[in-house]
XYZ file of C-alpha atoms in Angstrom:
529
model
C 117.380 59.420 106.603
C 117.167 59.322 102.783
C 113.813 61.124 102.875
C 115.227 63.819 105.197
C 118.168 64.421 102.893
C 115.879 64.629 99.851
C 113.790 67.314 101.536
C 116.974 69.188 102.435
C 118.164 69.070 98.813
C 114.769 70.272 97.557
C 114.849 73.224 99.939
C 118.374 74.200 98.796
C 117.354 73.954 95.125
C 114.308 76.116 95.769
C 116.391 78.740 97.541
C 118.919 78.854 94.710
C 116.115 79.173 92.168
C 114.612 82.065 94.093
C 117.937 83.898 94.000
C 118.191 83.344 90.253
C 114.782 84.812 89.439
C 114.583 88.400 88.147
C 113.567 90.705 90.956
C 109.962 91.838 91.054
C 108.859 95.371 91.803
C 108.053 95.946 95.452
C 104.716 97.630 95.934
C 104.742 100.650 98.212
C 102.962 100.042 101.504
C 99.642 101.729 102.023
C 100.606 105.271 102.961
C 98.620 108.205 104.299
C 99.308 111.894 103.873
C 100.211 112.059 107.551
C 103.023 109.527 106.982
C 104.858 112.233 105.076
C 104.524 114.843 107.808
C 105.452 112.235 110.434
C 108.980 112.108 109.015
C 109.510 115.484 110.668
C 109.334 113.796 114.075
C 112.131 111.370 113.244
C 115.683 112.048 114.383
C 117.994 111.296 111.462
C 121.098 112.689 113.150
C 122.284 109.142 113.767
C 122.638 108.229 110.088
C 126.184 106.892 110.100
C 128.626 109.264 108.328
C 125.693 111.451 107.242
C 123.985 113.301 110.138
C 120.762 114.531 108.566
C 118.184 117.188 109.374
C 114.855 117.527 107.561
C 113.827 121.164 107.119
C 110.688 120.890 104.998
C 108.027 118.271 104.278
C 105.132 118.464 101.870
C 102.616 115.938 100.604
C 102.043 116.489 96.877
C 98.876 114.935 95.408
C 98.983 113.226 92.021
C 98.783 115.623 89.071
C 100.135 116.086 85.538
C 101.044 112.440 85.198
C 103.023 112.353 88.427
C 102.030 110.054 91.294
C 101.305 111.439 94.728
C 104.567 111.810 96.593
C 106.261 113.078 99.714
C 108.603 115.990 99.086
C 111.469 116.217 101.574
C 113.985 119.009 101.880
C 116.906 118.887 104.278
C 120.647 118.878 104.715
C 123.477 116.586 105.673
C 125.849 118.174 108.184
C 127.233 120.541 107.798
C 126.070 122.127 104.590
C 124.959 119.648 101.912
C 121.385 120.483 100.944
C 119.198 117.879 99.259
C 115.690 117.431 97.932
C 113.980 114.056 97.882
C 110.811 112.782 96.210
C 109.234 109.567 97.521
C 106.248 108.160 95.592
C 103.127 107.183 97.509
C 101.800 105.211 94.542
C 103.446 102.501 92.456
C 106.851 102.646 94.111
C 109.108 100.272 92.178
C 111.191 99.489 95.249
C 114.185 101.391 93.884
C 116.247 104.471 94.725
C 118.082 106.807 92.348
C 120.361 109.760 92.957
C 120.839 112.259 90.154
C 123.967 114.336 89.641
C 124.319 118.042 89.018
C 126.061 120.163 86.377
C 128.743 122.838 86.209
C 129.754 123.927 89.696
C 126.403 122.623 91.048
C 124.993 124.689 93.930
C 121.386 123.833 93.094
C 119.273 120.715 93.486
C 115.754 120.013 92.233
C 114.657 123.635 92.238
C 117.307 124.855 89.823
C 118.717 121.992 87.781
C 116.975 119.378 85.690
C 118.876 117.517 82.986
C 116.512 116.087 80.341
C 116.196 112.349 80.786
C 117.191 112.195 84.417
C 115.419 114.900 86.334
C 113.567 113.657 89.389
C 110.059 114.240 88.055
C 110.642 111.864 85.137
C 112.195 109.287 87.429
C 109.379 109.686 89.930
C 106.978 108.954 87.103
C 108.873 105.697 86.569
C 108.312 104.764 90.214
C 111.660 105.751 91.707
C 112.532 107.430 94.960
C 114.730 110.249 93.653
C 117.185 112.564 95.397
C 119.335 115.469 94.207
C 121.739 117.734 96.092
C 123.715 120.961 95.758
C 126.994 119.170 96.713
C 127.546 121.388 99.737
C 126.957 124.995 98.648
C 124.306 127.329 97.279
C 125.222 129.062 94.049
C 124.441 129.249 90.368
C 125.787 126.539 88.072
C 128.597 128.675 86.507
C 129.610 130.264 89.841
C 132.604 129.025 91.885
C 132.942 131.892 94.374
C 131.681 129.563 97.113
C 135.020 127.691 96.862
C 137.206 130.725 97.707
C 139.380 129.715 100.699
C 136.787 127.048 101.543
C 138.514 123.659 101.601
C 135.581 121.909 103.288
C 133.216 123.022 100.533
C 135.654 121.840 97.846
C 135.905 118.450 99.550
C 132.100 118.118 99.687
C 131.867 119.089 96.014
C 134.687 116.791 94.942
C 134.176 113.634 96.978
C 131.786 113.593 99.925
C 128.533 115.182 98.760
C 126.922 112.528 96.562
C 127.983 109.732 98.933
C 126.424 111.116 102.106
C 123.249 112.177 100.292
C 122.852 108.565 99.144
C 123.153 107.403 102.755
C 120.672 110.022 103.923
C 118.139 109.461 101.142
C 118.088 105.709 101.678
C 117.617 106.164 105.438
C 114.589 108.415 104.899
C 113.115 106.008 102.335
C 113.607 103.105 104.730
C 111.746 104.998 107.460
C 108.803 105.926 105.234
C 108.334 102.550 103.556
C 109.483 100.304 106.383
C 111.932 98.597 104.041
C 115.237 99.347 102.345
C 115.141 100.043 98.595
C 115.926 96.825 96.725
C 118.169 98.512 94.179
C 120.053 101.790 94.083
C 121.187 103.710 91.012
C 123.119 106.866 90.219
C 122.632 108.923 87.054
C 124.646 112.007 86.203
C 126.164 113.790 83.228
C 129.077 116.255 82.958
C 129.911 117.120 86.576
C 127.294 114.488 87.388
C 129.282 112.039 85.265
C 132.322 112.831 87.390
C 130.209 112.209 90.509
C 129.185 108.857 89.016
C 132.783 107.744 88.575
C 133.745 109.029 92.030
C 131.016 106.770 93.419
C 132.294 103.700 91.542
C 135.924 104.380 92.485
C 135.500 105.390 96.139
C 132.099 104.159 97.341
C 131.417 100.973 95.362
C 128.764 99.773 97.807
C 126.525 102.823 97.329
C 124.950 101.876 94.003
C 124.092 98.695 92.120
C 124.073 100.519 88.795
C 125.654 103.733 87.551
C 125.015 105.856 84.473
C 127.939 108.201 83.790
C 127.379 110.643 80.935
C 130.119 112.833 79.430
C 132.151 112.649 82.647
C 134.345 115.610 83.593
C 137.061 113.123 84.511
C 139.906 115.530 85.127
C 138.074 118.718 85.996
C 141.056 121.042 85.933
C 141.937 119.673 82.485
C 138.517 120.731 81.229
C 139.124 124.318 82.304
C 142.635 124.309 80.864
C 141.043 123.179 77.583
C 138.437 125.939 77.813
C 141.166 128.545 78.250
C 143.149 127.012 75.411
C 140.155 127.057 73.057
C 139.211 130.603 74.011
C 142.736 131.913 73.507
C 143.194 129.966 70.257
C 139.986 131.373 68.789
C 140.952 135.042 69.253
C 143.335 137.382 67.531
C 145.820 139.612 69.371
C 143.105 142.225 69.951
C 140.784 139.669 71.540
C 138.377 139.505 68.602
C 136.978 136.131 67.424
C 138.908 134.564 64.547
C 136.083 132.145 63.737
C 132.576 133.568 63.492
C 129.315 131.781 62.803
C 129.825 131.851 59.010
C 133.307 130.331 59.239
C 132.175 127.802 61.847
C 129.403 126.535 59.588
C 131.804 126.409 56.653
C 134.315 124.309 58.636
C 131.650 122.014 60.041
C 130.091 121.431 56.603
C 133.507 120.669 55.097
C 134.330 118.108 57.781
C 130.968 116.385 57.429
C 131.190 116.389 53.623
C 134.606 114.711 53.814
C 133.692 112.074 56.416
C 129.916 111.624 56.226
C 130.222 108.243 54.511
C 132.490 106.660 57.109
C 129.416 104.920 58.544
C 128.334 103.769 55.077
C 125.447 106.193 54.578
C 125.125 109.882 53.748
C 123.156 111.203 56.695
C 124.918 114.356 57.885
C 126.612 112.444 60.719
C 130.186 111.289 61.192
C 129.993 107.793 62.634
C 133.475 107.789 64.188
C 135.454 111.054 64.019
C 138.709 109.242 64.791
C 138.673 107.852 61.244
C 138.038 111.325 59.814
C 141.387 112.645 58.594
C 140.132 116.195 58.371
C 142.847 118.777 57.761
C 141.777 122.448 57.975
C 144.728 123.381 55.723
C 142.625 122.114 52.822
C 140.293 125.059 53.455
C 143.072 127.669 53.341
C 142.914 130.616 50.966
C 145.464 130.976 48.172
C 146.111 133.490 45.423
C 143.352 131.935 43.303
C 140.839 131.689 46.121
C 140.286 134.503 48.585
C 136.585 133.952 49.388
C 134.885 130.998 51.018
C 138.173 129.920 52.569
C 140.228 130.316 55.759
C 143.090 132.687 56.418
C 146.383 131.411 57.813
C 145.462 132.520 61.322
C 142.027 130.878 61.072
C 143.578 127.590 59.955
C 145.978 127.742 62.916
C 143.083 128.385 65.288
C 141.139 125.360 64.044
C 144.226 123.154 64.256
C 144.768 124.169 67.873
C 141.252 123.413 69.093
C 141.121 120.101 67.224
C 144.492 119.046 68.674
C 143.964 120.214 72.259
C 146.229 121.993 74.768
C 150.000 121.633 74.496
C 153.054 123.169 76.104
C 155.500 125.413 74.270
C 157.232 122.345 72.810
C 153.980 121.036 71.373
C 153.607 118.181 73.865
C 149.920 117.492 74.645
C 148.772 117.730 78.245
C 145.669 115.596 77.829
C 144.033 113.165 75.436
C 142.793 115.023 72.374
C 140.839 118.150 71.520
C 137.458 118.526 69.817
C 135.883 116.399 67.094
C 135.967 118.000 63.609
C 132.174 118.041 63.180
C 131.455 120.354 66.125
C 130.123 123.867 65.670
C 133.102 126.000 66.744
C 130.857 129.023 67.152
C 129.763 127.468 70.450
C 133.089 128.729 71.829
C 131.945 132.300 71.093
C 128.609 132.048 72.871
C 128.220 134.679 75.549
C 127.599 133.812 79.163
C 127.505 136.989 81.215
C 129.368 140.237 81.677
C 130.522 140.261 78.060
C 132.421 136.988 78.508
C 132.160 133.802 76.494
C 131.222 130.599 78.301
C 134.828 129.306 78.263
C 136.063 132.637 79.615
C 133.525 132.752 82.418
C 133.655 129.128 83.558
C 137.444 128.861 83.446
C 137.866 132.248 85.117
C 135.659 131.178 88.019
C 137.577 127.929 88.405
C 141.069 129.409 88.459
C 140.182 132.415 90.624
C 138.489 130.448 93.385
C 139.311 126.738 93.166
C 142.043 125.656 90.766
C 145.077 127.039 92.575
C 145.996 126.606 96.228
C 146.032 129.279 97.508
C 143.336 130.720 95.277
C 144.337 134.052 93.704
C 140.850 135.539 94.109
C 138.694 137.917 92.065
C 141.556 140.017 90.654
C 143.030 137.121 88.665
C 142.545 137.339 84.877
C 142.407 134.561 82.299
C 145.273 136.038 80.307
C 147.564 135.444 83.286
C 147.409 131.678 82.792
C 150.686 130.213 81.517
C 150.318 126.819 79.859
C 153.888 125.796 80.699
C 153.978 126.991 84.297
C 150.431 126.805 85.615
C 149.373 123.346 84.459
C 151.957 122.003 86.914
C 150.244 123.821 89.782
C 146.909 122.019 89.441
C 147.895 118.765 91.129
C 146.775 119.819 94.599
C 143.158 120.463 93.692
C 143.039 117.655 91.141
C 144.024 115.194 93.862
C 140.476 115.789 95.132
C 138.620 116.480 91.888
C 139.942 113.696 89.659
C 137.763 110.690 88.885
C 140.385 108.907 86.768
C 141.266 105.873 88.908
C 140.949 102.872 86.541
C 141.057 100.278 89.334
C 137.385 99.321 89.642
C 137.907 95.886 91.186
C 135.847 96.706 94.287
C 132.941 97.995 92.222
C 133.002 94.892 90.027
C 133.364 92.531 92.998
C 130.354 94.175 94.617
C 128.282 93.294 91.558
C 128.062 96.861 90.251
C 127.257 97.601 86.606
C 128.093 100.822 84.792
C 127.127 102.382 81.477
C 129.248 105.326 80.330
C 127.926 107.376 77.420
C 129.426 110.291 75.517
C 128.508 112.381 72.485
C 131.037 112.647 69.678
C 129.934 116.266 69.054
C 130.468 117.409 72.652
C 132.243 120.764 73.024
C 132.446 121.385 76.820
C 133.654 117.814 77.509
C 135.842 116.398 74.738
C 135.048 112.755 73.948
C 138.689 111.699 73.707
C 139.537 111.717 77.457
C 136.451 109.537 78.053
C 137.758 106.999 75.539
C 141.242 107.234 77.023
C 139.865 106.514 80.497
C 137.808 103.556 79.312
C 140.797 102.062 77.498
C 142.892 102.522 80.649
C 140.203 100.721 82.661
C 140.249 97.919 80.081
C 143.997 97.455 80.455
C 143.777 97.631 84.246
C 140.852 95.244 84.631
C 142.255 92.488 82.427
C 141.008 93.156 78.916
C 137.830 93.928 76.982
C 135.803 90.908 78.116
C 136.679 91.329 81.797
C 135.740 95.014 81.584
C 132.542 94.557 79.614
C 131.371 92.116 82.249
C 130.547 95.169 84.392
C 131.262 98.374 82.415
C 130.432 99.425 78.857
C 131.044 102.644 76.943
C 128.628 103.923 74.291
C 129.784 106.694 71.924
C 126.840 108.538 70.341
C 127.392 110.067 66.877
C 126.006 113.575 66.537
C 125.258 114.033 70.241
C 126.317 117.268 71.888
C 126.882 117.822 75.607
C 124.799 115.203 77.459
C 121.759 115.715 75.216
C 120.802 117.342 71.941
C 122.389 117.472 68.517
C 121.629 116.096 65.051
C 122.195 112.441 66.004
C 119.944 109.770 67.483
C 120.333 111.234 70.959
C 117.244 110.040 72.830
C 118.329 106.783 74.455
C 116.668 104.822 77.247
C 119.857 104.267 79.235
C 118.032 103.523 82.466
C 116.058 100.539 81.186
C 119.252 99.082 79.732
C 120.989 99.460 83.087
C 118.019 98.019 84.995
C 117.985 94.941 82.770
C 121.707 94.478 83.275
C 121.588 94.867 87.057
C 118.371 92.951 87.708
C 118.300 90.309 84.976
C 121.926 89.994 83.954
C 121.121 91.171 80.411
C 124.265 93.074 79.413
C 123.448 95.726 76.779
C 124.651 94.463 73.393
C 123.107 97.469 71.663
C 121.265 100.647 72.607
C 118.739 102.228 70.263
C 118.819 105.993 69.877
C 116.059 108.113 68.371
C 116.137 111.578 66.841
C 113.079 113.713 67.512
C 112.755 117.133 65.905
C 112.095 119.956 68.383
C 112.366 117.477 71.226
C 110.883 118.308 74.592
C 111.231 116.800 78.036
C 108.178 114.667 77.244
C 110.226 112.862 74.613
C 112.256 111.277 77.405
C 109.175 109.325 78.453
C 109.891 105.952 76.918
C 108.659 104.531 74.668
C 108.693 107.687 72.531
C 105.676 108.463 70.361
C 106.702 106.873 67.024
C 105.046 109.688 65.068
C 107.651 112.096 66.475
C 110.695 109.984 65.608
C 112.572 111.045 62.460
C 115.150 108.252 62.506
C 116.744 105.679 64.778
C 120.266 104.298 65.083
C 121.896 101.461 66.974
C 124.701 102.351 69.393
C 127.116 99.538 70.132
C 129.508 99.064 73.036
C 132.895 100.612 72.333
C 135.109 99.819 70.428
C 132.389 98.741 67.966
C 130.958 101.479 65.782
C 127.872 101.612 63.605
C 127.843 100.924 59.870
C 125.029 100.799 57.316
C 124.471 97.215 56.167
C 124.058 98.298 52.538
C 120.358 97.559 52.302
C 117.186 98.541 54.104
C 115.720 101.857 55.215
C 118.579 104.059 56.528
C 116.164 105.770 58.927
C 115.706 102.464 60.810
C 118.237 101.113 63.279
C 117.665 97.593 61.939
C 119.485 98.570 58.730
C 122.806 98.958 60.525
C 125.377 96.576 61.983
C 128.443 96.818 64.234
C 131.889 97.320 62.762
C 135.124 96.832 64.671
C 138.145 99.005 63.834
C 141.195 97.125 62.671
């Protein structure tokens, strides 16, 4: 009897040890080109909650650093188109869904965000899927939403979820096994999709990367209208041109550059930058290289964010002082700036219920009256629920990242959301057990900018999900004239100009006072008091 019990105990110990080991990559089974075409004979209409039809299959041989893979195109009923890439060589046993940007409407053939487009992820061994979220359009176009509640629902909530179900079912059929781990990676609208997944479908993904999330989508378009209107005079002409924008940006950086302990052209934490544009105002002794009264007012408005007539803010914060305000003047199409075009599309075809249609003009928007009318659509679009108990209980891990120099998506609502999650989930430690926020100095919208913006978020998330190694620090690199190839990690060290550590919020980076300031090892975390 004693011997039998000892064997039983040994078996239990061995089983527990096997569960504790880091997961190993699962080699793809031996596949033939005909295995790809054979998927066309499979009926995927029975995928629960996601009836699927494949419309195109193509075997793609290895080339240009990519493994051989099966390309699948199809749709989930009734109108969510997707594209899927399944590697034939060196499959890592994992699945990733990537988000889309703007109003979506395209998948692999029209949208590729540097760092998380499917080709790069395929190269890393992933099965990768992308979708149009239920409509075909261009990224800045929202006409598809006009009187189309089903399409809005697919865009807002359903699309990414059912594509995950469909993509996993197809992968399971090809490989004969379910992917061991599933991830989601999106930025901007894709960041909103990421949070929708965590809040509403916590079983879909083991790990989520949410970049610059458009948390409250209608708020983003209200802010765009506010910025556009604030930056123009009564005749509709820009108050702040490129010369003034560079002057303002340089002044803000000159005032606050040292708040991270080193003069490097970056503001480490703009919240500690008490930049006041009134200091740049012209007076009787200075009428050149300064700002007029109306220009000062314009800058104050965009830095503060939208308010009602009484000056009460609608949302958390405006833009950071180091941004290039001339971005708000950049033209999109039809003689309209990007804020004019994007916000016009939203309010004509989606923002109001019923939608006013193509005759509606941006100057009709009333910040006191119309903000109150956005609740109906935002009930679907919002990804602001801070109760992530189900996601945490399911073992999910999430990294949220945001650039301080982002113009389309202000960084302050992202911080506000994370702090709300922290209060809801029981404090900093309880939240950082499964979710961490990384604020990137000098990073613009999702990618780019003068900061150390190339970051291997995916490896950090993999290590957290698979090994339990929570990211204590990310390392960002700045590469001049960066290309998509510079998102192949590790980056060629000869192309790196400098590196910086990025610590989990609320910690911020500070120069240690010694060492090479171009090396991340010369910096340390600092916690605001």
